[in-house]
Short mmCIF file of C-alpha atoms in Angstrom, two decimals:
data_model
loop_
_atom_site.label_atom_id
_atom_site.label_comp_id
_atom_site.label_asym_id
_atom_site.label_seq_id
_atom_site.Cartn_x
_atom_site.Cartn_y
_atom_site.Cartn_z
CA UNK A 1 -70.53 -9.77 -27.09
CA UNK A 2 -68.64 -12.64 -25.68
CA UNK A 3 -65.63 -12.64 -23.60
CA UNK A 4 -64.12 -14.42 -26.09
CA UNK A 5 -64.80 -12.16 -28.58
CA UNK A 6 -63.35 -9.25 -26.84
CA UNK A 7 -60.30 -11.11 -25.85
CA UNK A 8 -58.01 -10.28 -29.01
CA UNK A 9 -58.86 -6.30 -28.82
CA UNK A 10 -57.98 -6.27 -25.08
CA UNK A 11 -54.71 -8.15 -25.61
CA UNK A 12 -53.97 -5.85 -29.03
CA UNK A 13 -54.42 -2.96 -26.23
CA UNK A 14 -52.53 -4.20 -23.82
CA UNK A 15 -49.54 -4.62 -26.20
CA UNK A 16 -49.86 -1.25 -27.21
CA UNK A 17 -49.95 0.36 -23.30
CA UNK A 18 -47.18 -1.96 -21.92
CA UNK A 19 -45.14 -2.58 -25.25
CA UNK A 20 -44.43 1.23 -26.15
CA UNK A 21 -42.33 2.16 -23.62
CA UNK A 22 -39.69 -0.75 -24.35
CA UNK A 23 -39.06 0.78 -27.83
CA UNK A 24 -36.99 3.72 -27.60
CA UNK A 25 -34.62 1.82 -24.91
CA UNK A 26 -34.37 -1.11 -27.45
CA UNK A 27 -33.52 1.95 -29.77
CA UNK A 28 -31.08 2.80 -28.13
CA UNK A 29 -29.09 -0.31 -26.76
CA UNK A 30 -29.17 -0.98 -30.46
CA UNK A 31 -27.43 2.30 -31.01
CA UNK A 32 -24.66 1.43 -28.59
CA UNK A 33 -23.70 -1.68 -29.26
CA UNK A 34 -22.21 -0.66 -32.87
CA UNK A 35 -20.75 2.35 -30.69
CA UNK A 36 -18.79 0.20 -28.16
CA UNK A 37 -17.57 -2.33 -31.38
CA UNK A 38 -16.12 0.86 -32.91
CA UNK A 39 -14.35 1.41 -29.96
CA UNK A 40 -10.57 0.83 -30.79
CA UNK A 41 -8.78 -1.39 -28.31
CA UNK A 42 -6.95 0.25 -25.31
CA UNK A 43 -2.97 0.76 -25.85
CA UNK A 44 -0.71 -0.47 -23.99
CA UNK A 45 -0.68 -3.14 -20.97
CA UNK A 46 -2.16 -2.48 -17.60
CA UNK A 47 0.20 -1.31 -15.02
CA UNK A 48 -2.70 -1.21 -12.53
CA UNK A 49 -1.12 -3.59 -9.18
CA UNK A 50 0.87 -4.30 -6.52
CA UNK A 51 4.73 -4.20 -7.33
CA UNK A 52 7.76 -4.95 -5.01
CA UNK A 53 11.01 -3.97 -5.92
CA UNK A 54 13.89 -6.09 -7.03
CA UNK A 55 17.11 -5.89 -5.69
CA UNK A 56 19.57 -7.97 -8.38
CA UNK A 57 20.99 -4.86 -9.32
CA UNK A 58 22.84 -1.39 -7.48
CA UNK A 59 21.64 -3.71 -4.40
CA UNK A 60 24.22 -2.13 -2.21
CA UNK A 61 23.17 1.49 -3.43
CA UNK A 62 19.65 0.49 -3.20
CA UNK A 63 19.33 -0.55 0.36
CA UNK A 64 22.38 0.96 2.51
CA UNK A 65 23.05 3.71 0.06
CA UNK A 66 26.58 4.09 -1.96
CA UNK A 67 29.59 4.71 -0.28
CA UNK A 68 30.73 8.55 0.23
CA UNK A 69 32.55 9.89 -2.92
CA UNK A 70 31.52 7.11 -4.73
CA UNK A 71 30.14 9.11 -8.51
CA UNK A 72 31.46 6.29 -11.12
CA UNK A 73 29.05 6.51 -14.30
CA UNK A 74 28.04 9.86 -13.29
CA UNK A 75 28.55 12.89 -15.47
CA UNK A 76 29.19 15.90 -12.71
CA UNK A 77 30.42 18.69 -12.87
CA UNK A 78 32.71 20.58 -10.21
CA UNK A 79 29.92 22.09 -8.21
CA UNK A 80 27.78 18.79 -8.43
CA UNK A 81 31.25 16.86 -6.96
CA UNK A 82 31.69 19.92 -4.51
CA UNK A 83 28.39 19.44 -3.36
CA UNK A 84 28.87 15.44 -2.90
CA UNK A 85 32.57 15.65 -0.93
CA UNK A 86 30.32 18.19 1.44
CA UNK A 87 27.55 15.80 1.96
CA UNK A 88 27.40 14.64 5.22
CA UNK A 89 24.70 11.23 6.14
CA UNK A 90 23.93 13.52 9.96
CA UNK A 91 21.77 15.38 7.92
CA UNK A 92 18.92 12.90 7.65
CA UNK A 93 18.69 12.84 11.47
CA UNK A 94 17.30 16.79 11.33
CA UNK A 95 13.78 17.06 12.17
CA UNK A 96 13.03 19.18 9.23
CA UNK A 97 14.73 15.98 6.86
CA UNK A 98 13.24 12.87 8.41
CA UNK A 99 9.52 13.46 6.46
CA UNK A 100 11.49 14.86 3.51
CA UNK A 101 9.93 11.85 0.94
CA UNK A 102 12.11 11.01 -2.22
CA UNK A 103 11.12 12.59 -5.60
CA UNK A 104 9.45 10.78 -7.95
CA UNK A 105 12.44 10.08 -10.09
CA UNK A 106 14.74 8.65 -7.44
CA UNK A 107 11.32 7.26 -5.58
CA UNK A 108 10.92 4.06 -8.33
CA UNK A 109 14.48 2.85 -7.46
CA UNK A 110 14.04 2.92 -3.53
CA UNK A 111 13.76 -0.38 -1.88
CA UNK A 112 9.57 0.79 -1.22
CA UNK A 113 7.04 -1.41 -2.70
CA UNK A 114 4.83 0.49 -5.07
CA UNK A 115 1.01 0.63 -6.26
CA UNK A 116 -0.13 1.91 -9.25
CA UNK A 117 -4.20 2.24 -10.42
CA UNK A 118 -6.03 3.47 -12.97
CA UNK A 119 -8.22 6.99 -12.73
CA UNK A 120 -11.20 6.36 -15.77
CA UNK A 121 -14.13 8.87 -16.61
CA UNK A 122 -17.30 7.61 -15.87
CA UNK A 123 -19.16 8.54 -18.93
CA UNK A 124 -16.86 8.16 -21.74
CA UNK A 125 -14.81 5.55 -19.49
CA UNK A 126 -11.56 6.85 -20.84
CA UNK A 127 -8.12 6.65 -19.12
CA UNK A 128 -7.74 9.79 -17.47
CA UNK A 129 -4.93 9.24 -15.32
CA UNK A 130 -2.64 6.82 -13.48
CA UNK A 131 -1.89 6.79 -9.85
CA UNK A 132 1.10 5.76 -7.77
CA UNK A 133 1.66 5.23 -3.99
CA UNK A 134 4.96 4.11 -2.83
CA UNK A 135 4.91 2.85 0.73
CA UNK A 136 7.90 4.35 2.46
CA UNK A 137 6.78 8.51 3.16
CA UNK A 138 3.64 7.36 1.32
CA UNK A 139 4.06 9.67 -1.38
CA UNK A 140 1.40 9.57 -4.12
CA UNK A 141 1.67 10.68 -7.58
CA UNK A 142 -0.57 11.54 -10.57
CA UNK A 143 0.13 10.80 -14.35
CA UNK A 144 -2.61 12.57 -16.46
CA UNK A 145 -3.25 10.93 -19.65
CA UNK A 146 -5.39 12.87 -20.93
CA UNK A 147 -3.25 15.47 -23.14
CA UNK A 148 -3.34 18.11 -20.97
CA UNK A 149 -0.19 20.40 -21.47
CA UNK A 150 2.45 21.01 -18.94
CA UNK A 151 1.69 24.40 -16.50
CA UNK A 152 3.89 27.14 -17.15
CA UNK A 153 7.59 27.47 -15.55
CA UNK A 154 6.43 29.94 -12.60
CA UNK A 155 3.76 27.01 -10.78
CA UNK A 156 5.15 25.53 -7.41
CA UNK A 157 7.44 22.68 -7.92
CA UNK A 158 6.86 19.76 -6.00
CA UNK A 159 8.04 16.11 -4.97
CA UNK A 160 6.15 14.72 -7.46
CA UNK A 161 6.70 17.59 -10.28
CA UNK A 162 4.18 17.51 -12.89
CA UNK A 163 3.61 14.36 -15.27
CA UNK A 164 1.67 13.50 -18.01
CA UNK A 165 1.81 9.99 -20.00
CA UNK A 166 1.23 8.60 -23.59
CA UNK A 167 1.22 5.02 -25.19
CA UNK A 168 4.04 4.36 -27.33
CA UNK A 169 2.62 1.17 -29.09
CA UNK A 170 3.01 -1.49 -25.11
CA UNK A 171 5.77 1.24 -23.82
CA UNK A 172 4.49 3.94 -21.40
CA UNK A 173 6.53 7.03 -21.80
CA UNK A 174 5.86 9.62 -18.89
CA UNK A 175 7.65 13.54 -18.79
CA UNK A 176 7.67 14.96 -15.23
CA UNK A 177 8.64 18.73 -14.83
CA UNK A 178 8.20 21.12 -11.95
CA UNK A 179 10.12 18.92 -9.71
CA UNK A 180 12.05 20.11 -6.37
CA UNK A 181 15.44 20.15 -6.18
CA UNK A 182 16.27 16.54 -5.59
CA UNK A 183 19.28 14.10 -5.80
CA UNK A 184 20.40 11.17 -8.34
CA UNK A 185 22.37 9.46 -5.88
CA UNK A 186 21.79 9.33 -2.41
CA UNK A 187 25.67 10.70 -1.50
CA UNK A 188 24.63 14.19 -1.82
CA UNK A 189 25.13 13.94 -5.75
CA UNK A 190 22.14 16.60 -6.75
CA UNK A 191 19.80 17.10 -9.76
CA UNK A 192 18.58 20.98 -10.37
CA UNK A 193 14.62 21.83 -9.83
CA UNK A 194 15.51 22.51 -13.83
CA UNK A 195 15.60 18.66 -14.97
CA UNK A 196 13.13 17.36 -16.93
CA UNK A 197 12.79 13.75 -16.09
CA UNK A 198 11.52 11.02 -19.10
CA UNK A 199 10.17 7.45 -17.84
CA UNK A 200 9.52 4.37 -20.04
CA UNK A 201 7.69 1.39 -18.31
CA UNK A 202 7.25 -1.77 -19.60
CA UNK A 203 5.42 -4.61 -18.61
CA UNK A 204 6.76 -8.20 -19.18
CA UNK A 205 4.33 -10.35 -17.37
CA UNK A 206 4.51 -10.08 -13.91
CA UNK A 207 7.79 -7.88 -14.11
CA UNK A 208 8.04 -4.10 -14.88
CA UNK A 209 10.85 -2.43 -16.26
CA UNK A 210 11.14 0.97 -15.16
CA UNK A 211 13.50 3.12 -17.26
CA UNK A 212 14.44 6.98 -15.74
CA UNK A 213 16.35 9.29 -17.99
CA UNK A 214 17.08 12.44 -16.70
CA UNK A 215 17.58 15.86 -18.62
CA UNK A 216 19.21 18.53 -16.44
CA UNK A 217 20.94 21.48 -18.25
CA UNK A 218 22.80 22.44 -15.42
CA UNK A 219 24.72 18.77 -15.23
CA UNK A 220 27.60 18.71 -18.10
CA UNK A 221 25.65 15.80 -19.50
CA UNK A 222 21.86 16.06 -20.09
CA UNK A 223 21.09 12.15 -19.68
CA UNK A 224 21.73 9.99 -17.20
CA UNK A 225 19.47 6.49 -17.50
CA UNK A 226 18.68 3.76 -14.86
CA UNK A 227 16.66 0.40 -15.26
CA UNK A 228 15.23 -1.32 -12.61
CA UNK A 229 12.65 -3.64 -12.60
CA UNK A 230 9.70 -4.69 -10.76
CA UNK A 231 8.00 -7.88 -9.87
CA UNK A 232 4.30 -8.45 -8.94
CA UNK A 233 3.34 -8.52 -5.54
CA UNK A 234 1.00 -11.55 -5.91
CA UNK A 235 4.07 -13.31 -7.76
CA UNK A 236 4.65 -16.70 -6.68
CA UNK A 237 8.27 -15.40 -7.97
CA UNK A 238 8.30 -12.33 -6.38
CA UNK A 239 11.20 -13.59 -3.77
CA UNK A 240 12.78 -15.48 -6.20
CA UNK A 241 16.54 -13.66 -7.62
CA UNK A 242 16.21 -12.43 -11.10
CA UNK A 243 19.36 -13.31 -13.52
CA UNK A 244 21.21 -10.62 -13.97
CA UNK A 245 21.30 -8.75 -17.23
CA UNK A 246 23.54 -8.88 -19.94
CA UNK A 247 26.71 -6.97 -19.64
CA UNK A 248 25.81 -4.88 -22.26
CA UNK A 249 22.48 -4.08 -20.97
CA UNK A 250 23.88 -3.34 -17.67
CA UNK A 251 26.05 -0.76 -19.20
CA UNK A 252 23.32 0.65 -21.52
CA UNK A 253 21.03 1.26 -18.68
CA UNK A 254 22.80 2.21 -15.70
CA UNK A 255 25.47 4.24 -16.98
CA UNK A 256 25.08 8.06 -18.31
CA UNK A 257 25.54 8.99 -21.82
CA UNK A 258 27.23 12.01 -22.80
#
């Protein structure tokens, strides 16, 4: 038999050794591609980035801190104002207070710049959690996003508390519990290791409005809200003065509500 005869049985071989193996692979990336078009879109903007705080607002609480006795827009009560009149700035200069980081509700309105990234499982490459680090004390925080329930009352309460996160359509609304006892104002105006502290961010381009309400049930009033917002680091704009807001905004956002 010729060569050439034997030519079309060696090559009908050869397909069948080398061409076997490709077929359950192309099996399968056939089965994944209709599993990654099912895939519903991810909610919500991405915070992930570099953000640097903007001072148009409270600039004179922000950065040398509010005058003593100064609680306007407040709600206290007598032992909240008590412990305010006793507050004395010395403190800070105590060993045991000068590594003493901010909690991560008064933390977001501190003149620190802030970086927040994205925590995503491998395999299923869902959002598990966010991340934050905020430069002064370098404090770092975790957001889990992926339903797990809050631990019960009795865990250790921390800096950062406890936080989990959820879409709300391009809003992300965050509840932090197990805090330590911290402070709303930095003139010895206190908030109870009790609070429970809600956070809305929103993301307007390069800005990021940051929204704290907290709920403490030993303060007469259970909400007291702040807005502040956040440019990008990487903003050609990021020096740049923001307008200030609308009366009525101002007053919506940085004033308590009884």
């Amino acid at each position: 038999m010729s060569n050439s005869s034997r030519l079309p049985g060696l090559l009908f071989k050869s397909r069948r050794r080398g061409g076997l193996p490709w077929l359950p692979a192309l099996a399968i990336a056939m089965a994944i591609v209709p599993v990654f078009a099912q895939m519903p879109p991810a909610a919500g903007a991405d915070l992930s980035g570099e953000w640097a705080p903007r001072f148009h607002e409270d600039q004179p609480e922000r950065i040398p801190g509010p005058e003593i006795g100064d609680y306007l827009g407040l709600p206290i009560n007598e032992a909240a104002r008590l412990h305010g009149d006793s507050w004395d700035a010395s403190l800070l200069t105590l060993p045991e207070h000068q590594c003493k980081p901010h909690p991560s509700d008064y933390s977001p309105r501190g003149p620190a710049n802030l970086r927040i990234w994205k925590e995503i499982d491998t395999p299923s490459q869902q959002l598990i959690a966010y991340h934050t680090h905020i430069s002064w004390q370098a404090p770092e925080r975790t957001i889990y996003m992926d339903g797990r329930p809050h631990p019960p009352d009795y865990v250790a309460h921390t800096w950062q508390g406890f936080s989990t996160g959820k879409w709300e359509g391009d809003m992300l609304t965050i509840t932090t519990t197990h805090l330590k006892m911290g402070w709303i104002r930095r003139n010895g105006i206190p908030r109870s290791d009790k609070a429970t502290v809600t956070e809305h961010l929103v993301r307007h381009g390069e800005y990021l409005t940051w929204i704290i309400v907290i709920d403490d049930p030993v303060a007469p009033c259970p909400i007291t809200c702040r807005e502040r917002t956040r440019s990008s680091v990487n903003s050609p704009r990021s020096t740049e003065s923001l307008p200030r807001p609308r009366e009525a905004e101002r007053k919506r956002c940085t004033r308590s509500t009884c």
